[in-house]
Amino acid sequence: MKKLAKGLFFKEEEIENIRDRVINPKFTRVYKAMKLTADKILEHKSLVFEDDTFGYWYFARNRAMDLAMIALLTGEEKYINGVKDYIDFLDKQDRNFWQGPEYPNRPRTLNYHGQTLFAGELETAQLTMGLVAVYDWTYGLLDETYRQRIKNLLKHMALPLLKNSTMFQSEKWVMNHLCVISTAMLMSLLVLEDDMDVEEDLQLAKHGLNLWMLKIESDGSYGEAYHYWAYPVNCLFLAIWSLKQVRNEALEHAPWLSRTFEWALYHQVGQYKEPDYDKKVAIAVNTYDCPMQFQMEAPETLLFANYYKNPLAQWYMDHYLLTDLAKPKDSLHYVWHECNSLLFALYDESNLKMSPESFGLPKCRVFHDTGSVFFRDNWSGLSGGDQDIVLQLQSGGGGRSRSHEHFDKNSFSIFAKGEYFIVDPGHSCYRGEIHDNYDRETTSHNTITIDNKNQNLTFAEKGMLHDEVVQHISYNNQAQIVGKNMNEDISYISSDAHRSYAPYLKEFTRQIWFVDNRYFVVRDRVRKADDEGTIISGFNFNNRDGMLDLEINKNEVIARRPKADLYMNFFVNESINFEEEDGRLHTAYHIYPNQKVEGKLGTVKRLNLIPKDKDILFMEYIYVIYPLDKGEEKPKIHFEDSKLVICEGNAIETFTFGDDKVLYCNNKNVNYIF
């Protein structure tokens, strides 16, 4: 008798090897997590538990897969009955349930070529992916009645909804949702192909996936946040891998994805002990809708380790997925992304693994299509060290979806010596007021504003008639990398964001130097187009635990945190006032507003630099950002006649600033002209 229906992820002959992992210490944590989930499903007779803050659809894939995997591994009657109860529950639900919650961005119907069609969205896809895996893995444990009921649900409930939305979105817009629903559609068709002609629909599903992959830019990066890269890639693995296993086919545009793991890895700051956790938690650069507490999960990592044979991904699995890291329970990415069953079944010891250092991944890197810039002193934080210095600059990028767009060009964030110091707000719930009224605002980021107004990244496209003017995101209005020089001694970037404002500024260039892996020198040059508005620079300092001590003395700022301090020294062409206000830092992203992961007012202390002459047309800020160990003496810094001198012990370094060139030199006879 067949043990698997189709072998979507592994072959029948591999099952015994997978079962052997139950007693393998390397997989102890993963197996315990799956079994705990399965046991709680039996206890609650549901995929939803009493302390959950999400609805059924958010658990519908991964918890169902855990239950099915435990049933397959143990063969115990209680888990088989749990699977039957799960099928019984889905069999009682109507189309409205399969369409998911009624959110503003989840249409119930679509107008497709004059027809009104019912729509299936992410929630439909979650239900479908989970049900397909259950059918495949428990096929040999179920009688024909239950198998047929699953097929009927896929054929008459899931497939029509997914097909309608895939057709519509393939023609109307291409975004993350298309990748997810096309994945679920493809998986259901692989199950149904024994009973019906699926070729035409299968081509549509593959077309949707290929369209989305064409969004990946040629340098291997992606036009949205780390968070919005991870979820579609997470689902895409299920499509790519099952298509290979069942039909030995590859998606046409899959090669476009092969290098994107590197882009993603740069966002991962490392593993650090955070308040409210008894274990280390993964920290990521929280720029552009990405939560600060974030890591990749099994499906997206398996895609690059098993399919693309990327040794970085295999290394990442060992350090992030097989170790015992804490995770924010009230976080969308943890609930939707984590998939212990696939990690347990598909981890491949034979894959080559290499750390970022051994792989030769540069510590400083620019991704030109997205404008993501990364400076870091080393990669030790990714393997559990706590000394990394990471600065991420947002130059350009984004624009794939207006709901994800932030007015944040030329903003940067800094993590150093185990502390997040200068932070992006991160991501609150889309359905709360904070997302639009705070998270996306220019004043919530670490960049320049004119009178605290938002950057303007849109342009008006005029149609044939007077009422056909439509606002669009414009790549012409994004920031642009205009200078780059990466070296071992000193690395440099220059980003021009003058067109991100309306009216265009005459000048807004942010130049950053990362000196000897120790500190940063930043130069902001801002020239207004007219005399209206005040040039304001601002920085958000992390106070999420209430343990920030922000000290301001003339032109010096010291941000003291429990593990380390950050020293900043400002030199400006016009006298300025330092003004403080409260802001927000979100630690994770929840689908519902007012959850505890949503930052309360005061979790950030914002420092605004406001010229005393509010009408001044030109401002130049030159400042040093120096991370310090606790108790470490700050460097001696002096600025006079366009010359910046930094002295630390026997080291003397100077920057001489001209309008067009900057000269760096030190007392070791190292010289650069930028």
XYZ file of C-alpha atoms in Angstrom:
674
model
C 0.000 0.000 0.000
C 1.286 3.466 -0.825
C 2.552 5.472 2.144
C 2.503 8.803 0.295
C -0.024 10.141 -2.148
C 2.383 11.893 -4.494
C 5.723 12.274 -2.758
C 5.503 16.072 -2.942
C 8.558 16.639 -0.750
C 10.267 13.262 -0.262
C 10.029 9.686 -1.556
C 8.537 6.705 0.283
C 11.957 5.086 0.596
C 13.170 8.142 2.544
C 10.556 7.826 5.298
C 12.582 5.396 7.427
C 15.599 7.704 7.361
C 13.357 10.584 8.392
C 11.969 8.482 11.267
C 15.519 7.830 12.467
C 15.811 11.535 13.219
C 13.381 11.171 16.107
C 16.291 9.898 18.235
C 18.960 12.081 16.621
C 20.016 14.801 19.138
C 20.445 17.284 16.304
C 16.707 17.221 15.680
C 15.509 16.918 19.279
C 14.272 20.503 19.539
C 12.495 20.382 16.163
C 10.801 17.048 16.914
C 9.669 18.217 20.346
C 8.197 21.377 18.831
C 6.235 19.383 16.241
C 4.990 16.867 18.793
C 3.977 19.600 21.228
C 1.921 21.204 18.441
C 0.320 17.899 17.492
C -0.545 17.114 21.111
C -2.080 20.540 21.638
C -4.168 20.108 18.491
C -5.542 16.883 19.962
C -6.153 18.572 23.298
C -8.017 21.535 21.788
C -9.555 19.567 18.892
C -8.529 22.531 16.763
C -5.509 24.152 15.128
C -6.143 27.184 17.341
C -5.172 27.224 21.035
C -6.442 29.266 23.974
C -3.466 31.651 24.108
C -3.312 32.340 20.362
C -3.724 35.920 19.192
C -4.251 34.982 15.539
C -7.179 33.346 13.754
C -7.421 29.873 12.203
C -6.019 30.787 8.778
C -2.678 31.902 10.203
C -1.993 28.434 11.632
C -3.686 26.479 8.846
C -0.546 25.438 6.978
C 2.193 24.801 9.506
C 0.220 23.279 12.372
C -1.619 20.959 10.009
C 1.746 19.897 8.566
C 3.153 19.239 12.051
C 0.158 17.055 12.906
C 0.493 15.112 9.652
C 4.237 14.626 10.124
C 3.813 13.279 13.664
C 1.102 10.923 12.402
C 3.460 9.695 9.664
C 6.422 9.282 12.024
C 4.553 7.513 14.833
C 1.605 5.848 13.116
C -0.298 6.286 16.379
C -4.073 6.088 16.206
C -4.614 9.253 18.234
C -2.749 11.378 15.689
C -4.523 9.702 12.779
C -7.832 10.510 14.477
C -6.598 14.075 14.943
C -6.033 14.297 11.199
C -9.555 12.977 10.591
C -11.014 15.565 12.986
C -9.130 18.264 11.071
C -10.576 17.029 7.747
C -14.052 16.837 9.309
C -13.755 20.453 10.400
C -12.703 21.743 6.967
C -15.412 19.695 5.305
C -18.054 21.620 7.274
C -16.815 25.068 6.270
C -18.402 27.159 3.542
C -16.815 29.254 0.824
C -16.825 32.316 3.068
C -14.499 30.522 5.495
C -12.193 29.436 2.682
C -11.944 33.057 1.550
C -10.680 34.093 4.975
C -11.406 37.202 7.082
C -13.056 40.190 5.457
C -10.173 42.638 5.269
C -10.215 45.783 3.084
C -7.401 44.378 0.913
C -9.043 40.941 0.557
C -11.768 41.284 -2.093
C -14.517 38.658 -1.933
C -15.243 38.990 -5.644
C -13.307 40.057 -8.729
C -14.420 41.632 -11.975
C -12.528 39.602 -14.553
C -13.289 40.376 -18.214
C -16.840 41.300 -17.306
C -17.400 38.243 -15.109
C -17.887 38.394 -11.360
C -15.720 35.712 -9.791
C -15.149 34.670 -6.188
C -11.633 35.460 -4.955
C -9.205 33.355 -2.953
C -6.354 35.061 -1.169
C -3.469 34.346 1.214
C -5.808 32.686 3.694
C -7.177 30.359 1.018
C -3.601 29.500 0.089
C -2.675 28.725 3.701
C -5.603 26.330 4.065
C -4.761 24.683 0.750
C -1.047 24.185 1.335
C -1.718 22.587 4.718
C -4.434 20.297 3.339
C -2.267 19.162 0.417
C 0.591 18.218 2.752
C -1.820 16.335 5.044
C -3.171 14.403 2.047
C 0.318 13.495 0.868
C 1.809 12.461 4.223
C -1.159 10.652 5.770
C -2.379 8.995 2.573
C -1.457 5.524 3.796
C -3.091 6.165 7.176
C -6.495 7.268 5.868
C -9.257 5.233 4.271
C -10.491 6.081 0.777
C -13.432 8.083 2.128
C -11.189 10.651 3.804
C -8.847 10.811 0.832
C -11.756 11.551 -1.462
C -13.108 14.220 0.871
C -9.767 16.011 0.728
C -9.746 15.850 -3.063
C -13.276 17.208 -3.182
C -12.295 20.148 -0.962
C -9.325 20.900 -3.201
C -11.299 20.513 -6.426
C -14.522 22.311 -5.516
C -13.501 24.802 -2.820
C -9.797 25.678 -2.987
C -8.942 25.424 -6.677
C -11.720 27.664 -8.093
C -10.889 30.464 -5.633
C -7.140 30.220 -6.237
C -7.560 29.999 -10.003
C -9.777 33.082 -10.140
C -7.304 35.183 -8.181
C -4.289 33.868 -10.069
C -5.912 34.768 -13.410
C -6.868 38.224 -12.151
C -3.601 39.111 -10.431
C -1.482 37.795 -13.313
C -3.104 40.434 -15.524
C -3.713 43.266 -13.042
C -0.771 43.327 -10.656
C 2.160 41.168 -9.715
C 2.987 41.140 -6.039
C 3.726 38.775 -3.169
C 0.132 37.554 -3.017
C 0.364 36.196 -6.566
C 3.365 34.064 -5.620
C 1.562 32.612 -2.597
C -1.755 31.807 -4.291
C 0.010 30.398 -7.381
C 2.018 28.100 -5.099
C -1.130 26.759 -3.439
C -2.835 26.355 -6.809
C 0.111 24.399 -8.217
C 0.259 22.088 -5.184
C -3.460 21.304 -5.373
C -3.141 20.499 -9.083
C -0.322 18.040 -8.425
C -2.723 16.162 -6.165
C -5.668 16.360 -8.570
C -3.813 15.455 -11.772
C -4.666 11.748 -11.326
C -8.389 12.548 -11.578
C -8.617 15.422 -14.052
C -6.824 17.227 -16.855
C -4.759 19.897 -15.080
C -2.327 20.996 -17.800
C -3.962 24.310 -18.665
C -4.412 25.281 -15.027
C -0.901 24.133 -14.198
C 0.482 26.440 -16.872
C -1.444 29.314 -15.289
C -0.005 28.553 -11.836
C 3.537 28.351 -13.243
C 2.940 31.562 -15.183
C 1.968 33.363 -11.977
C 5.100 32.132 -10.213
C 7.346 33.088 -13.121
C 5.805 36.559 -13.272
C 6.568 37.125 -9.619
C 10.144 35.883 -9.954
C 10.698 38.444 -12.691
C 10.369 41.006 -9.894
C 13.751 39.863 -8.634
C 16.383 42.275 -9.891
C 19.468 41.167 -11.752
C 21.923 41.798 -8.915
C 20.076 39.312 -6.747
C 18.208 41.654 -4.435
C 14.553 42.516 -4.062
C 12.499 45.684 -4.140
C 10.854 45.447 -0.737
C 11.802 44.655 2.825
C 13.486 41.548 4.166
C 10.089 40.650 5.669
C 8.297 40.921 2.309
C 10.963 38.934 0.539
C 10.825 36.106 3.063
C 7.132 35.192 2.949
C 6.673 34.633 -0.809
C 10.020 32.837 -0.993
C 8.894 30.738 1.977
C 5.850 29.600 -0.001
C 7.673 29.428 -3.320
C 9.847 26.625 -1.976
C 6.769 24.424 -1.661
C 5.977 25.025 -5.336
C 9.501 24.653 -6.708
C 10.340 21.570 -4.644
C 7.062 19.693 -5.168
C 7.143 20.394 -8.918
C 10.646 18.947 -9.041
C 9.751 15.896 -6.926
C 6.529 14.973 -8.730
C 7.230 16.020 -12.328
C 10.964 16.667 -12.380
C 10.229 20.115 -13.783
C 11.787 23.492 -13.039
C 10.214 26.918 -13.268
C 11.576 28.958 -16.155
C 12.596 31.987 -14.130
C 13.844 30.164 -11.031
C 17.502 31.072 -11.802
C 16.624 34.709 -11.089
C 16.359 33.812 -7.429
C 19.653 32.022 -7.015
C 21.626 34.903 -5.473
C 18.925 36.555 -3.388
C 19.868 34.671 -0.237
C 22.958 36.871 0.007
C 20.825 40.017 -0.095
C 18.618 38.591 2.640
C 21.555 37.564 4.828
C 22.899 41.121 4.984
C 19.711 42.155 6.800
C 20.312 39.610 9.549
C 22.201 41.431 12.290
C 22.728 38.449 14.580
C 21.581 36.693 17.737
C 21.270 38.746 20.905
C 19.771 38.628 24.364
C 16.769 40.918 24.472
C 14.441 41.995 27.286
C 11.499 39.626 27.887
C 13.404 36.607 26.550
C 15.372 34.019 28.515
C 17.251 32.981 25.365
C 18.827 34.824 22.488
C 16.558 36.057 19.720
C 17.359 36.791 16.075
C 17.676 40.498 15.268
C 17.381 41.984 11.780
C 17.802 45.440 10.326
C 14.283 46.745 10.906
C 14.109 48.916 7.804
C 11.177 49.275 5.443
C 8.403 47.273 7.090
C 10.692 44.582 8.503
C 10.329 43.815 12.218
C 13.419 44.072 14.381
C 12.993 40.522 15.752
C 13.099 38.503 12.561
C 14.805 35.512 10.988
C 14.390 33.293 7.957
C 12.543 30.028 8.506
C 12.858 26.507 7.074
C 11.130 26.753 3.674
C 13.020 29.768 2.351
C 16.308 28.443 3.750
C 15.703 24.960 2.337
C 15.045 26.501 -1.072
C 18.565 27.886 -1.189
C 20.289 25.006 0.624
C 18.642 22.076 -1.182
C 17.580 23.529 -4.534
C 20.251 26.134 -5.249
C 22.940 24.384 -3.160
C 23.961 27.616 -1.471
C 26.347 26.763 1.398
C 25.407 29.964 3.237
C 21.830 28.729 3.569
C 22.968 25.367 4.947
C 25.139 27.192 7.492
C 22.206 29.426 8.390
C 19.997 26.421 9.136
C 22.512 25.116 11.660
C 22.863 28.473 13.419
C 19.263 29.717 13.339
C 16.878 26.807 12.837
C 18.502 23.910 14.662
C 19.553 26.012 17.648
C 17.233 27.027 20.460
C 16.530 30.684 19.736
C 13.617 32.562 21.236
C 10.895 33.826 18.900
C 8.224 36.486 19.403
C 5.057 34.442 19.771
C 2.823 37.380 18.859
C 4.485 37.846 15.487
C 3.012 37.228 12.072
C 6.260 35.972 10.565
C 6.728 33.340 13.261
C 3.167 32.042 12.852
C 3.061 32.090 9.037
C 6.686 31.241 8.225
C 7.920 28.600 10.672
C 7.640 25.071 9.299
C 9.335 22.500 11.540
C 7.967 19.543 9.572
C 9.846 20.509 6.402
C 13.027 21.255 8.343
C 12.814 17.849 10.042
C 12.152 15.949 6.824
C 14.310 17.779 4.290
C 17.464 18.885 6.112
C 20.306 17.414 4.050
C 23.575 16.703 5.860
C 25.382 16.192 2.559
C 24.994 19.842 1.559
C 28.111 21.957 1.808
C 27.950 24.585 4.557
C 30.037 27.752 4.745
C 29.947 30.722 7.084
C 29.798 34.211 5.580
C 33.511 34.625 6.391
C 34.591 31.378 4.740
C 32.278 32.073 1.799
C 34.051 35.390 1.332
C 30.946 37.540 1.673
C 32.044 41.204 1.716
C 31.389 43.020 4.984
C 30.340 46.192 3.156
C 28.040 45.994 0.172
C 25.728 48.037 -2.041
C 22.707 46.566 -3.847
C 22.111 49.160 -6.534
C 18.623 48.202 -7.671
C 17.147 48.457 -4.173
C 19.569 51.023 -2.825
C 20.200 48.852 0.236
C 23.643 49.689 1.647
C 25.304 47.675 4.413
C 28.399 48.442 6.461
C 29.512 45.892 9.057
C 32.751 45.238 10.897
C 32.438 41.424 10.854
C 29.977 38.528 10.722
C 30.411 37.145 14.245
C 26.957 38.231 15.417
C 25.308 35.846 12.997
C 26.844 32.885 14.804
C 26.046 34.173 18.291
C 28.749 36.764 18.935
C 27.702 40.160 20.220
C 30.246 42.651 18.895
C 29.078 43.352 15.353
C 28.703 46.912 14.132
C 26.048 47.159 11.399
C 24.838 50.291 9.609
C 22.156 50.024 6.953
C 21.337 52.958 4.677
C 18.105 53.104 2.701
C 18.932 54.770 -0.594
C 16.161 54.294 -3.134
C 14.526 50.889 -3.162
C 10.948 49.966 -2.415
C 8.071 51.068 -4.574
C 6.754 47.577 -5.309
C 3.556 48.170 -3.408
C 2.214 51.388 -2.008
C 1.085 49.760 1.221
C 4.730 48.855 1.874
C 6.249 52.193 0.844
C 7.955 54.295 3.511
C 9.016 57.906 3.132
C 12.482 57.010 4.377
C 15.051 57.754 1.706
C 18.565 58.385 3.044
C 17.526 57.026 6.436
C 19.916 54.738 8.287
C 19.910 52.524 11.363
C 22.816 51.372 13.539
C 23.350 48.257 15.600
C 26.621 48.098 17.521
C 28.253 46.009 20.247
C 25.103 44.124 21.154
C 22.757 47.123 21.168
C 20.346 48.560 18.634
C 21.026 52.292 18.970
C 19.558 54.208 16.029
C 16.386 52.478 14.881
C 13.728 52.456 12.206
C 10.168 52.230 13.606
C 9.614 48.792 12.067
C 6.108 47.554 11.397
C 2.839 47.809 13.281
C -0.459 46.407 12.096
C -1.691 47.641 8.698
C -5.176 47.827 10.160
C -4.251 50.201 12.961
C -3.771 53.948 12.687
C -0.115 53.814 13.691
C 1.099 52.262 10.438
C 0.020 55.159 8.222
C 0.269 57.897 10.830
C 3.649 56.980 12.242
C 5.524 54.028 10.739
C 5.747 55.377 7.188
C 6.353 59.035 8.068
C 9.635 60.730 7.219
C 9.731 62.105 10.777
C 9.771 58.523 12.062
C 13.042 57.817 10.256
C 16.635 58.968 10.526
C 16.847 61.394 7.660
C 16.182 65.041 6.735
C 12.764 66.681 6.599
C 11.570 70.105 5.562
C 9.165 71.341 8.249
C 8.570 67.727 9.304
C 6.738 67.019 6.040
C 6.841 63.669 4.265
C 9.054 62.989 1.319
C 7.074 62.941 -1.919
C 7.769 59.826 -3.981
C 4.835 60.049 -6.381
C 4.140 61.618 -9.743
C 0.866 62.385 -11.497
C 0.096 60.524 -14.693
C -2.468 62.324 -16.849
C -5.005 60.336 -18.823
C -7.090 61.244 -21.853
C -9.797 62.935 -19.760
C -9.685 65.569 -17.028
C -10.524 63.086 -14.256
C -7.989 60.438 -15.249
C -4.994 61.774 -13.308
C -3.552 58.975 -11.184
C -0.785 59.131 -8.575
C 1.993 56.559 -8.983
C 5.179 55.719 -7.123
C 8.070 57.113 -9.145
C 11.516 55.554 -9.301
C 12.732 58.930 -10.527
C 11.932 60.340 -7.095
C 13.896 57.733 -5.153
C 17.345 58.333 -3.731
C 20.292 57.268 -5.861
C 23.778 55.975 -5.076
C 26.140 58.553 -6.585
C 29.435 57.505 -5.014
C 30.954 54.285 -3.717
C 34.407 53.173 -2.624
C 34.724 50.019 -0.512
C 38.149 49.308 1.011
C 39.591 47.384 3.947
C 40.747 50.568 5.721
C 37.753 52.759 4.981
C 34.514 52.306 3.042
C 32.427 55.097 1.566
C 28.968 55.679 0.146
C 27.227 58.778 -1.164
C 23.455 58.864 -1.638
C 21.544 61.685 -3.333
C 17.901 62.131 -2.220
C 17.146 65.666 -3.389
C 14.383 64.442 -5.732
C 12.582 62.669 -2.889
C 11.080 65.999 -1.829
C 8.453 68.280 -3.356
C 9.522 70.676 -4.619
C 12.870 69.085 -5.373
C 15.656 70.254 -3.082
C 18.648 71.786 -4.773
C 20.802 69.369 -2.801
C 20.502 66.571 -0.274
C 23.493 64.286 -0.283
C 24.305 61.960 2.607
C 27.888 60.717 2.612
C 29.005 58.008 5.038
C 32.499 56.740 5.781
C 33.080 53.574 7.836
C 36.567 53.974 9.244
C 38.725 50.984 10.140
C 35.683 48.968 11.247
C 35.414 51.262 14.286
C 33.302 54.354 13.655
C 31.364 56.378 11.092
C 31.762 59.868 9.730
C 28.624 61.308 8.125
C 28.256 64.431 6.042
C 24.802 65.745 5.121
C 24.553 68.639 2.682
C 21.044 70.086 2.311
C 20.121 73.057 0.135
C 16.492 74.141 -0.221
C 14.869 75.218 -3.453
C 13.285 78.280 -1.811
C 13.076 79.976 1.581
C 9.957 78.125 2.761
C 10.400 75.594 5.530
C 13.035 74.633 8.068
C 15.669 71.973 7.452
C 15.366 69.447 10.288
C 17.548 66.410 10.904
C 16.366 63.686 13.267
C 17.461 60.439 14.895
C 15.493 57.730 16.732
C 17.230 56.136 19.712
C 16.086 52.769 21.030
C 14.330 53.005 24.412
C 12.083 49.938 24.150
C 13.125 48.706 27.615
C 13.225 52.173 29.186
C 16.983 51.801 29.726
C 18.250 54.516 27.379
C 20.175 57.406 28.912
C 20.436 60.202 26.357
C 22.910 62.914 27.338
C 23.266 66.117 25.295
C 26.107 68.553 25.932
C 26.543 71.343 23.387
C 27.299 69.531 20.109
C 27.882 66.137 21.757
C 25.332 63.364 22.230
C 25.905 60.154 24.177
C 23.313 57.379 23.996
C 23.930 54.971 26.870
C 22.436 51.481 26.722
C 23.067 48.547 29.113
C 25.665 46.769 26.942
C 27.358 49.664 25.153
C 27.262 53.400 24.427
C 27.076 55.462 21.253
C 28.946 58.765 21.024
C 27.981 61.381 18.425
C 29.709 64.693 17.831
C 28.092 67.251 15.487
C 29.659 70.131 13.563
C 27.308 72.403 11.609
C 27.440 75.597 9.607
C 24.562 77.141 11.606
C 23.761 77.019 15.317
C 21.182 74.376 16.165
C 18.899 73.390 19.007
C 18.482 69.786 20.126
C 14.848 68.938 20.837
C 13.605 65.594 22.216
C 10.280 63.846 21.656
C 8.822 60.364 22.132
C 8.509 57.852 19.309
C 7.801 54.164 18.734
C 9.761 50.988 18.022
C 7.820 47.878 16.990
C 9.579 44.610 17.805
C 7.453 42.402 15.528
C 4.509 42.573 13.141
C 1.016 41.452 14.119
C -2.061 41.270 11.909
C -4.204 42.882 14.619
C -3.587 46.308 16.209
C -2.704 47.060 19.833
C -0.737 43.878 20.492
C 2.235 43.915 22.859
C 4.754 43.731 19.990
C 3.453 47.111 18.816
C 5.667 49.853 20.180
C 4.184 52.146 22.796
C 4.923 55.862 22.780
C 8.282 56.330 24.450
C 9.906 53.149 23.155
C 11.961 55.589 21.083
C 13.545 58.869 22.111
C 13.760 61.064 19.035
C 16.319 63.816 18.794
C 15.617 66.628 16.323
C 18.353 69.016 15.207
C 16.691 72.358 14.396
C 18.602 75.388 13.069
C 18.189 78.537 15.140
C 17.851 80.402 11.833
C 14.764 78.535 10.650
C 14.879 80.120 7.179
C 18.464 79.230 6.351
C 18.735 77.862 2.812
C 21.790 75.608 3.278
C 22.733 73.276 6.108
C 25.814 71.108 6.345
C 26.038 68.539 9.124
C 29.352 66.770 9.683
C 29.265 64.288 12.530
C 31.071 61.327 13.992
C 29.178 58.251 15.234
C 31.407 56.206 17.527
C 30.258 52.959 19.229
C 31.912 52.489 22.631
C 32.260 49.570 24.994
C 30.953 50.250 28.477
C 33.537 52.339 30.290
C 35.518 53.004 27.124
C 36.819 56.555 26.836
C 35.404 58.592 23.994
C 37.832 59.750 21.284
C 39.120 63.310 21.076
C 37.481 65.047 18.132
C 38.221 68.501 16.778
C 36.833 70.382 13.780
C 38.227 73.624 12.377
C 38.581 75.171 8.917
C 36.853 72.222 7.189
C 39.222 69.748 8.842
C 37.981 66.983 11.142
C 40.557 65.361 13.418
C 39.846 62.176 15.398
C 42.378 61.055 17.990
C 42.170 57.733 19.819
C 45.292 56.608 21.673
C 48.146 56.801 19.199
C 45.840 56.813 16.175
C 45.263 60.164 14.449
C 42.886 60.407 11.498
C 41.795 63.466 9.556
C 39.068 64.334 7.068
C 39.476 67.497 5.002
C 36.163 68.520 3.451
C 35.903 70.394 0.181
C 32.808 71.059 -1.906
C 33.678 68.348 -4.421
C 36.334 66.225 -2.738
C 37.103 64.843 0.696
C 40.622 63.822 1.729
C 41.181 61.147 4.389
C 44.557 60.385 5.895
C 45.988 58.891 9.069
C 49.336 58.730 10.831
C 50.030 55.327 9.240
C 50.405 56.959 5.813
C 47.023 55.731 4.556
C 45.441 58.295 2.213
C 42.220 58.330 0.221
C 40.485 60.955 -1.888
C 36.684 60.672 -2.174
